[in-house]
DNA sequence: CGGTATATTGATTTGGTTCAACTCCAGTGG
DNA sequence: CCACTGGAGTTGAACCAAATCAATATACCG
């Protein structure tokens, strides 16, 4: 099935990485059909609490974060439309992170049983979920580098490009820039800085005419310079399509030991 | 099968989380049987290169890291005996991180095809691999918090406790302490600090009689104090056994739509 | 409008870096 | 047995990037 025919943003993103059969895609679409909307500020899961199901983000921005006792907060990742998380729901008892909506968010939910059925009956969908999890882990790793070894200016440049590239992959950015709902305090919590220092550092980027911010949009004026400052290489996002040999292998698996997939659901 | 009967450290760790059938465990054991040894300093994979298979660490310490152009290095995680990585080998074309042996290491390898067969035919093993990946991702997330929002003293306390808890889970530590092969330069690269500052900060911990280091061992003298300093809670390691309901679900899946698993391999 | 969240700017402080000298090994070879 | 070497750790002094404290400005929203 042509990925662009999928109505769900998350299903489309997954299908772009891994070609799914009609039945498989329908399963994901099906889950995504029952979507719900929540207001900015809503907590979709919280540290120490139970997991919701696996969530497919159809619209809006969220952040995944942890708190220390004294109130310090570290944002671990941003979740954007098309993202699928948290595989932990499948495996762990209690969440060790919180997820909160930064904007109004539309999402849908895969129950644990749904997801386990994928592992049991639809290995390609299971691989797709695993891909989402591995992709997020790779983003985590790059974030550790960002916070551990880059200066404030480098961190900002890098995260702007990361967000740009990820939004580009789901059609929510163009060469110019993208909708940018983050406050400086939120950026500070993501980058391990103070809001004051984010303000100053953002100003430097604006003064050097590298970016422009206004009206809830971020415009990248000097892409080359920004990439240079942030030493950004998109490889860690792993957005390239999976090797087809991987798919073939799973196909033959399905055929040799299982009943044929029921086409048309 | 009783997990403690497994000969492979990695198989034992997985079986401790998720009860595997004899056939399934045998598959993992089988892979682990063909183990190889490498010297300290060996690179098992490197950024931009191809993935080896999925690796099961049977002995020794490794680190996963990334380099910046100017030579700055950030260690993203330590890999310890019993750890299973990198699920990316299953899914991605090129590695975005390097992995290098910090001590002599004994490990074994699961080829991509092996691993894909698990997804195709042995969903419980596939879930086990996914668990390993999710667990490492949770450790990444905590590491982001460590580097982003904790002081040097807190970071050190936290990582010491993380390593202690992880080694405890595979029987390589006791209440006293554990073998500690890390140099201060390596710790610095993991914590986003300089070796000089690690030296000073470690000294503070020793002066306060919280830890002792010597003869390649680290001894935790004041566990309570160390936990307090590092605000350490082991929940993020997700070492608890999976809910059995999860297993049941996968069992019924196998029975209803597949040929029964071939017991005894 | 008025009020609250967000952003800006300046002055000051500080945790961590940098640079550099020195110690303490463990290993190697004469 | 001792001299030589090189990696690892320690310590001090100067420095700097980012934090903190504080005041003000701006934008957004009911």
XYZ file of C-alpha atoms (C1' of nucleotides) in Angstrom:
590
model
C 0.000 0.000 0.000
C 1.220 3.480 -0.751
C 2.125 5.109 2.547
C 0.699 8.424 1.413
C -2.723 6.830 1.208
C -2.756 6.246 4.944
C -4.973 8.660 6.806
C -3.218 8.355 10.141
C -0.063 10.378 10.506
C 1.597 7.714 12.656
C 0.631 4.903 10.279
C 1.974 6.946 7.393
C 5.295 7.508 9.109
C 5.702 3.846 9.980
C 4.688 2.735 6.506
C 7.280 5.085 5.119
C 9.980 3.201 6.960
C 8.683 -0.309 6.495
C 6.296 -1.329 3.757
C 3.277 -2.847 5.413
C 0.595 -4.996 3.817
C -2.938 -3.718 3.517
C -4.133 -5.791 6.452
C -1.300 -4.658 8.669
C -1.755 -1.030 7.802
C -5.466 -1.382 8.419
C -4.758 -2.572 11.952
C -2.787 0.557 12.702
C -5.304 2.784 10.943
C -8.018 1.148 12.907
C -6.393 2.026 16.177
C -5.718 5.543 14.977
C -9.340 6.019 13.927
C -10.518 6.267 17.515
C -8.501 9.361 18.257
C -9.078 11.738 21.112
C -8.041 15.308 21.780
C -6.610 16.864 24.904
C -5.732 20.403 25.890
C -2.237 21.798 26.300
C -0.891 20.923 29.721
C -2.570 17.524 29.928
C -0.425 14.737 31.354
C -0.692 11.606 29.236
C 1.373 9.583 31.623
C 3.291 10.330 34.780
C 6.311 9.030 36.580
C 5.424 6.265 38.974
C 1.972 5.803 37.459
C 0.566 3.217 35.112
C 1.136 3.338 31.393
C -1.621 4.227 29.023
C -1.402 2.063 25.901
C 1.043 2.727 23.131
C 0.203 6.189 21.821
C 0.149 7.369 18.227
C 0.469 11.133 17.979
C -1.702 12.545 15.231
C -1.256 16.228 15.977
C 0.422 18.546 18.475
C 3.641 18.586 20.487
C 4.392 16.768 23.723
C 7.404 16.381 25.937
C 8.728 13.474 27.900
C 10.392 14.566 31.133
C 11.572 13.678 34.615
C 11.564 15.720 37.796
C 14.009 15.811 40.691
C 12.744 16.227 44.254
C 13.680 19.889 44.411
C 11.719 20.720 41.277
C 14.494 20.698 38.702
C 13.091 19.316 35.482
C 14.807 17.646 32.554
C 12.958 17.192 29.303
C 14.219 14.022 27.736
C 12.586 14.276 24.330
C 9.932 16.053 22.333
C 7.161 13.975 20.792
C 5.848 15.187 17.466
C 3.016 14.233 15.131
C 3.610 10.782 13.687
C 5.596 9.608 16.696
C 4.676 6.314 18.310
C 5.450 5.655 21.967
C 5.857 4.238 24.598
C 6.895 0.658 23.969
C 7.421 0.485 27.714
C 3.650 0.208 28.017
C 4.025 -3.230 26.532
C 6.657 -4.407 28.945
C 6.921 -2.464 32.163
C 4.628 -2.067 35.140
C 5.142 1.553 36.059
C 6.279 4.509 34.018
C 9.567 6.125 34.976
C 8.877 9.290 33.004
C 6.055 11.732 32.526
C 4.610 12.902 29.236
C 2.751 16.147 28.961
C 1.065 17.967 26.088
C 2.743 21.249 25.167
C -0.021 22.193 22.736
C -3.482 20.814 22.142
C -2.845 17.222 21.101
C -4.750 14.662 19.092
C -3.670 11.068 19.623
C -4.907 7.540 19.588
C -4.112 4.557 21.697
C -3.097 0.981 21.143
C -3.929 -1.209 24.102
C -1.309 -3.563 25.473
C -3.312 -6.495 24.166
C -3.469 -4.977 20.684
C 0.265 -4.517 20.703
C 0.939 -8.020 22.003
C -1.255 -9.398 19.259
C 1.065 -7.722 16.802
C 3.979 -9.609 18.298
C 1.941 -12.786 18.189
C 0.358 -12.511 14.764
C 1.799 -9.631 12.753
C 5.549 -9.646 13.103
C 6.019 -6.836 10.596
C 3.910 -4.530 12.698
C 5.851 -5.662 15.755
C 9.059 -4.767 13.939
C 7.562 -1.397 13.078
C 6.839 -0.689 16.746
C 10.327 -1.807 17.653
C 11.686 0.519 14.998
C 9.865 3.448 16.599
C 11.350 2.553 19.950
C 14.857 2.163 18.538
C 14.564 5.448 16.696
C 13.594 7.269 19.866
C 16.466 5.631 21.714
C 18.854 6.949 19.064
C 17.415 10.430 19.596
C 17.961 10.011 23.330
C 21.588 9.128 22.708
C 22.169 12.216 20.604
C 20.489 14.268 23.300
C 22.980 12.964 25.841
C 25.782 14.199 23.597
C 24.037 17.513 23.203
C 23.647 18.123 26.904
C 26.918 16.504 27.947
C 29.402 17.922 25.492
C 28.010 20.866 23.569
C 27.976 24.548 24.538
C 24.698 26.405 24.942
C 24.928 27.821 21.420
C 25.673 24.420 19.934
C 22.839 22.798 21.857
C 20.297 25.283 20.620
C 21.442 25.019 17.027
C 21.341 21.256 17.228
C 17.885 20.929 18.704
C 16.411 23.389 16.244
C 17.778 21.314 13.386
C 16.623 18.083 14.960
C 13.087 19.382 15.300
C 13.185 20.789 11.795
C 14.325 17.517 10.313
C 11.761 15.481 12.222
C 8.921 17.806 11.259
C 10.106 17.744 7.669
C 9.726 13.973 7.683
C 6.018 14.291 8.438
C 5.346 17.283 6.219
C 5.072 19.847 8.998
C 8.074 21.927 7.981
C 9.526 23.268 4.776
C 12.881 24.760 3.819
C 11.849 28.008 5.457
C 10.989 26.845 8.957
C 8.136 25.524 11.049
C 5.491 26.198 13.698
C 7.340 26.595 16.957
C 5.287 26.381 20.150
C 8.151 26.086 22.659
C 8.798 28.699 25.316
C 12.321 29.507 26.384
C 11.665 27.866 29.746
C 10.763 24.634 27.967
C 13.859 24.833 25.801
C 15.897 25.427 28.940
C 14.500 22.283 30.562
C 15.313 20.303 27.442
C 18.850 21.623 27.075
C 19.925 21.634 30.700
C 20.203 25.440 30.808
C 18.388 28.303 32.522
C 15.688 30.278 30.719
C 17.795 33.420 31.065
C 20.697 31.832 29.270
C 18.450 30.453 26.557
C 17.197 33.978 25.980
C 20.709 35.358 25.603
C 21.832 32.495 23.396
C 18.779 32.684 21.159
C 19.480 36.379 20.815
C 22.983 35.630 19.562
C 21.529 33.353 16.884
C 19.073 36.059 15.884
C 21.721 38.778 15.930
C 23.846 36.710 13.594
C 20.817 36.368 11.304
C 20.894 32.591 11.565
C 17.279 32.227 12.677
C 14.181 34.350 13.156
C 11.437 33.732 15.699
C 8.031 35.324 15.753
C 4.310 34.659 15.538
C 4.809 31.153 16.827
C 7.069 30.270 13.925
C 10.771 29.647 13.678
C 12.500 30.556 10.446
C 15.921 29.192 9.587
C 17.674 31.947 7.667
C 21.147 30.481 7.390
C 20.834 26.733 7.251
C 24.500 26.058 6.524
C 25.678 28.204 9.398
C 23.217 26.580 11.806
C 24.362 23.109 10.818
C 27.939 24.175 11.314
C 27.275 25.626 14.762
C 25.327 22.585 15.918
C 27.558 20.036 14.137
C 24.326 18.468 12.991
C 24.168 15.293 10.943
C 20.755 13.751 10.480
C 22.018 10.157 10.430
C 21.071 9.554 14.071
C 17.397 10.082 13.247
C 17.394 6.899 11.158
C 14.692 8.157 8.852
C 15.815 6.104 5.871
C 13.694 3.254 4.657
C 14.543 -0.182 6.041
C 16.453 -2.520 3.730
C 13.945 -4.573 1.746
C 15.865 -7.721 2.604
C 14.546 -7.273 6.120
C 10.994 -7.342 4.832
C 11.574 -10.342 2.637
C 12.865 -12.271 5.571
C 9.736 -11.559 7.566
C 7.508 -12.417 4.629
C 9.004 -15.828 4.195
C 8.677 -16.324 7.927
C 4.983 -15.636 7.735
C 4.493 -17.964 4.846
C 6.472 -20.904 6.077
C 5.130 -21.303 9.570
C 1.873 -19.435 9.786
C -1.499 -19.221 8.272
C -1.405 -16.680 5.457
C -2.228 -13.132 6.594
C -5.911 -12.414 6.233
C -5.980 -9.755 3.552
C -8.597 -7.070 3.793
C -8.551 -7.483 7.548
C 12.995 -23.513 32.715
C 14.703 -22.137 35.757
C 16.635 -19.059 34.667
C 19.500 -19.921 36.959
C 20.077 -23.072 34.935
C 21.015 -21.026 31.895
C 24.711 -21.040 31.203
C 24.782 -17.780 29.242
C 24.772 -14.651 31.346
C 22.638 -12.785 28.813
C 20.149 -15.628 28.484
C 19.919 -15.802 32.248
C 19.229 -12.108 32.564
C 16.519 -12.207 29.908
C 14.945 -15.313 31.403
C 14.845 -13.553 34.732
C 12.633 -10.876 33.235
C 10.477 -13.032 31.033
C 9.953 -16.728 31.534
C 11.016 -18.438 28.354
C 10.228 -21.958 27.253
C 12.971 -24.511 26.958
C 13.082 -24.225 23.179
C 13.265 -20.465 23.290
C 15.960 -20.420 25.905
C 17.875 -22.988 23.900
C 17.874 -20.661 20.909
C 19.504 -17.922 22.937
C 21.907 -20.319 24.622
C 22.801 -21.653 21.247
C 23.803 -18.250 19.999
C 25.704 -17.553 23.183
C 27.613 -20.810 22.937
C 29.741 -19.524 20.091
C 31.300 -16.754 22.122
C 34.472 -14.910 21.240
C 36.888 -12.828 23.259
C 38.451 -9.489 22.452
C 41.061 -7.343 24.140
C 40.399 -4.070 25.935
C 40.263 -1.242 23.438
C 38.632 -3.264 20.657
C 35.847 -1.487 18.768
C 32.834 -3.730 18.343
C 31.050 -1.231 16.168
C 31.752 2.275 15.027
C 29.788 5.335 14.074
C 28.999 5.379 10.385
C 29.930 1.733 9.946
C 27.863 -1.390 9.587
C 26.298 -3.124 12.546
C 27.605 -6.417 13.763
C 24.715 -8.644 14.814
C 22.923 -8.260 18.100
C 25.542 -8.806 20.797
C 25.166 -10.666 24.062
C 27.793 -9.623 26.595
C 29.029 -12.557 28.617
C 31.881 -10.825 30.415
C 33.648 -7.481 30.600
C 32.705 -3.808 30.360
C 32.097 -1.787 27.204
C 30.994 1.738 26.475
C 28.773 3.178 23.810
C 29.897 6.643 22.730
C 29.829 9.377 20.136
C 32.552 11.762 19.029
C 32.362 15.370 17.904
C 34.641 16.623 15.130
C 37.009 18.347 17.522
C 37.548 15.197 19.542
C 35.126 15.800 22.384
C 33.656 12.477 23.389
C 30.418 11.629 25.139
C 29.866 8.172 26.534
C 26.198 7.414 26.244
C 26.039 4.216 28.257
C 28.091 1.452 29.779
C 27.417 -2.104 28.668
C 27.841 -4.778 31.304
C 27.762 -8.571 31.406
C 24.280 -9.830 30.595
C 23.419 -6.829 28.452
C 21.982 -7.424 25.010
C 22.375 -4.842 22.258
C 22.017 -3.306 19.685
C 18.517 -3.795 18.412
C 19.445 -1.222 15.767
C 21.365 -4.000 14.040
C 17.994 -5.467 13.207
C 16.571 -2.325 11.707
C 19.079 0.287 10.649
C 21.649 0.420 7.902
C 24.493 2.246 9.584
C 25.422 2.671 13.217
C 25.272 6.170 14.678
C 27.323 5.248 17.716
C 30.536 3.433 18.493
C 31.001 0.675 21.025
C 34.379 -0.097 22.478
C 35.645 -2.625 25.012
C 36.927 -1.067 28.237
C 38.238 -4.382 29.545
C 38.817 -7.742 27.907
C 35.349 -8.784 26.746
C 33.670 -12.064 25.975
C 30.547 -11.828 23.882
C 28.477 -13.696 21.352
C 26.546 -12.597 18.351
C 23.060 -13.038 16.996
C 22.887 -12.478 13.254
C 20.196 -10.249 11.825
C 18.536 -13.296 10.309
C 18.512 -15.096 13.656
C 16.890 -12.106 15.259
C 14.330 -11.707 12.499
C 13.435 -15.365 12.857
C 12.602 -14.626 16.455
C 10.147 -11.984 15.335
C 8.741 -14.402 12.779
C 8.558 -17.573 14.847
C 9.295 -16.934 18.507
C 7.411 -13.844 19.605
C 8.380 -14.277 23.232
C 12.035 -14.075 22.325
C 11.254 -11.048 20.160
C 9.577 -9.443 23.162
C 12.645 -10.263 25.233
C 14.899 -8.457 22.744
C 12.518 -5.520 22.693
C 12.606 -5.479 26.480
C 16.406 -5.198 26.402
C 16.142 -2.290 24.010
C 13.458 -0.542 26.057
C 15.460 -1.035 29.207
C 18.524 0.544 27.671
C 16.412 3.449 26.414
C 15.184 4.030 29.974
C 18.798 4.115 31.134
C 19.552 6.654 28.393
C 16.714 8.835 29.634
C 17.996 8.811 33.178
C 21.454 9.643 31.852
C 20.037 12.731 30.152
C 18.674 13.863 33.500
C 21.997 13.127 35.117
C 24.015 15.178 32.680
C 21.424 17.890 32.153
C 20.283 18.711 35.656
C 22.584 17.242 38.259
C 25.768 18.710 39.738
C 29.082 16.921 39.373
C 28.765 15.378 42.828
C 25.223 14.197 42.159
C 26.197 12.752 38.788
C 28.994 10.711 40.249
C 26.876 9.403 43.090
C 24.137 8.491 40.666
C 26.261 6.623 38.171
C 28.044 4.674 40.882
C 24.690 3.504 42.197
C 23.403 2.721 38.714
C 26.408 0.547 37.977
C 26.169 -1.095 41.378
C 22.503 -1.925 40.892
C 23.032 -3.275 37.387
C 25.961 -5.434 38.453
C 23.982 -6.664 41.431
C 21.306 -7.901 39.026
C 23.813 -10.202 37.348
C 25.632 -11.270 40.480
C 28.762 -9.198 39.907
C 28.386 -6.977 42.939
C 27.482 -7.432 46.579
C 26.488 -5.044 49.347
C 30.109 -4.031 49.718
C 30.956 -2.910 46.220
C 32.209 -4.187 42.892
C 35.073 -4.486 40.446
C 35.579 -1.034 38.997
C 37.669 -0.795 35.826
C 36.843 2.800 34.863
C 39.460 5.521 34.761
C 38.579 9.063 35.722
C 38.894 10.122 32.098
C 36.257 7.581 31.113
C 33.965 8.716 33.911
C 34.474 12.286 32.741
C 33.397 11.392 29.207
C 30.318 9.671 30.575
C 29.308 12.496 32.897
C 30.073 15.464 30.675
C 32.879 16.684 32.941
C 36.651 17.032 32.755
C 38.949 14.413 34.267
C 40.344 17.040 36.618
C 36.936 17.788 38.017
C 36.094 14.116 38.359
C 39.242 13.728 40.415
C 38.278 16.565 42.743
C 34.699 15.371 43.071
C 35.659 11.770 43.700
C 37.990 13.034 46.387
C 35.087 14.788 48.092
C 33.160 11.510 48.161
C 36.178 9.735 49.614
C 36.847 12.480 52.152
C 33.274 12.191 53.375
C 33.819 8.429 53.731
C 30.985 7.681 51.318
C 33.036 5.489 49.005
C 36.476 3.933 48.791
C 38.393 3.171 45.618
C 41.430 0.985 45.311
C 42.851 -2.152 43.743
C 40.368 -1.918 40.880
C 37.436 -2.120 43.255
C 34.909 0.423 44.404
C 33.499 0.052 47.883
C 30.318 1.834 48.931
C 30.785 2.737 52.581
C 27.699 4.852 53.155
C 24.950 3.586 50.924
C 22.215 5.803 52.368
C 24.281 8.945 51.982
C 25.228 8.061 48.410
C 21.610 7.471 47.446
C 20.693 10.779 49.015
C 23.397 12.676 47.165
C 22.542 11.111 43.816
C 18.763 11.108 44.396
C 18.871 7.570 43.132
C 15.783 5.420 42.678
C 16.260 2.157 40.856
C 12.817 2.168 39.220
C 14.197 3.427 35.895
C 16.249 0.268 35.492
C 13.068 -1.783 35.107
C 14.631 -4.886 36.540
C 11.374 -6.321 37.877
C 9.891 -9.379 36.277
C 7.305 -8.783 33.568
C 3.656 -9.278 34.533
C 2.696 -12.865 33.815
C -0.422 -11.667 32.038
C 1.922 -10.518 29.300
C 3.280 -14.011 28.903
C -0.131 -15.619 28.931
C -1.237 -13.375 26.145
C 1.685 -14.412 23.989
C 1.157 -18.067 24.776
C -2.444 -18.048 23.665
C -1.359 -16.184 20.563
C 1.061 -18.929 19.700
C -1.506 -21.615 20.239
C -4.406 -20.107 18.387
C -2.800 -19.105 15.117
C 0.416 -21.004 14.858
C 1.811 -24.423 14.813
C 2.611 -25.381 18.388
C 6.171 -24.492 19.375
C 8.504 -27.390 18.835
C 9.584 -28.257 22.348
C 13.096 -29.524 22.845
C 14.099 -27.511 19.767
C -7.923 47.095 29.777
C -5.533 44.777 33.414
C -3.070 40.873 34.712
C -0.191 37.032 34.227
C 3.097 34.442 31.677
C 7.071 35.180 28.884
C 11.109 37.475 27.393
C 14.980 40.788 27.948
C 18.892 42.958 29.963
C 22.372 44.090 33.534
C 25.316 43.049 37.627
C 27.279 39.586 40.245
C 28.545 34.972 41.585
C 29.897 30.250 40.975
C 30.720 25.482 39.422
C 33.455 23.684 36.427
C 37.337 24.317 32.936
C 41.917 25.125 31.626
C 46.716 25.127 32.132
C 50.503 23.434 34.384
C 53.337 21.190 37.643
C 53.919 17.250 40.246
C 53.159 12.415 42.286
C 52.440 7.698 41.980
C 52.513 3.863 40.264
C 53.164 -0.662 36.910
C 55.797 -2.260 33.364
C 60.212 -2.764 30.763
C 64.676 -3.196 29.965
C 69.491 -2.636 31.105
C 68.282 -4.288 41.304
C 67.551 0.151 39.763
C 66.688 3.646 35.956
C 63.360 4.948 32.565
C 58.896 5.472 30.658
C 54.100 6.551 30.172
C 49.495 6.356 31.811
C 46.676 7.736 35.650
C 45.654 10.614 39.375
C 46.309 14.915 42.270
C 46.642 19.700 43.376
C 46.892 24.806 42.737
C 45.893 29.194 40.325
C 43.626 31.725 36.843
C 39.808 31.885 33.993
C 35.201 31.486 31.864
C 30.531 29.899 30.556
C 26.504 29.681 32.569
C 23.779 30.451 36.893
C 21.701 33.558 39.952
C 19.504 37.656 41.399
C 16.910 41.475 40.148
C 14.561 44.879 37.514
C 12.059 45.900 33.463
C 9.689 45.178 29.143
C 6.583 42.812 26.143
C 3.096 39.850 24.580
C -0.845 37.392 25.209
C -5.511 36.556 26.947
C -9.794 36.832 29.386
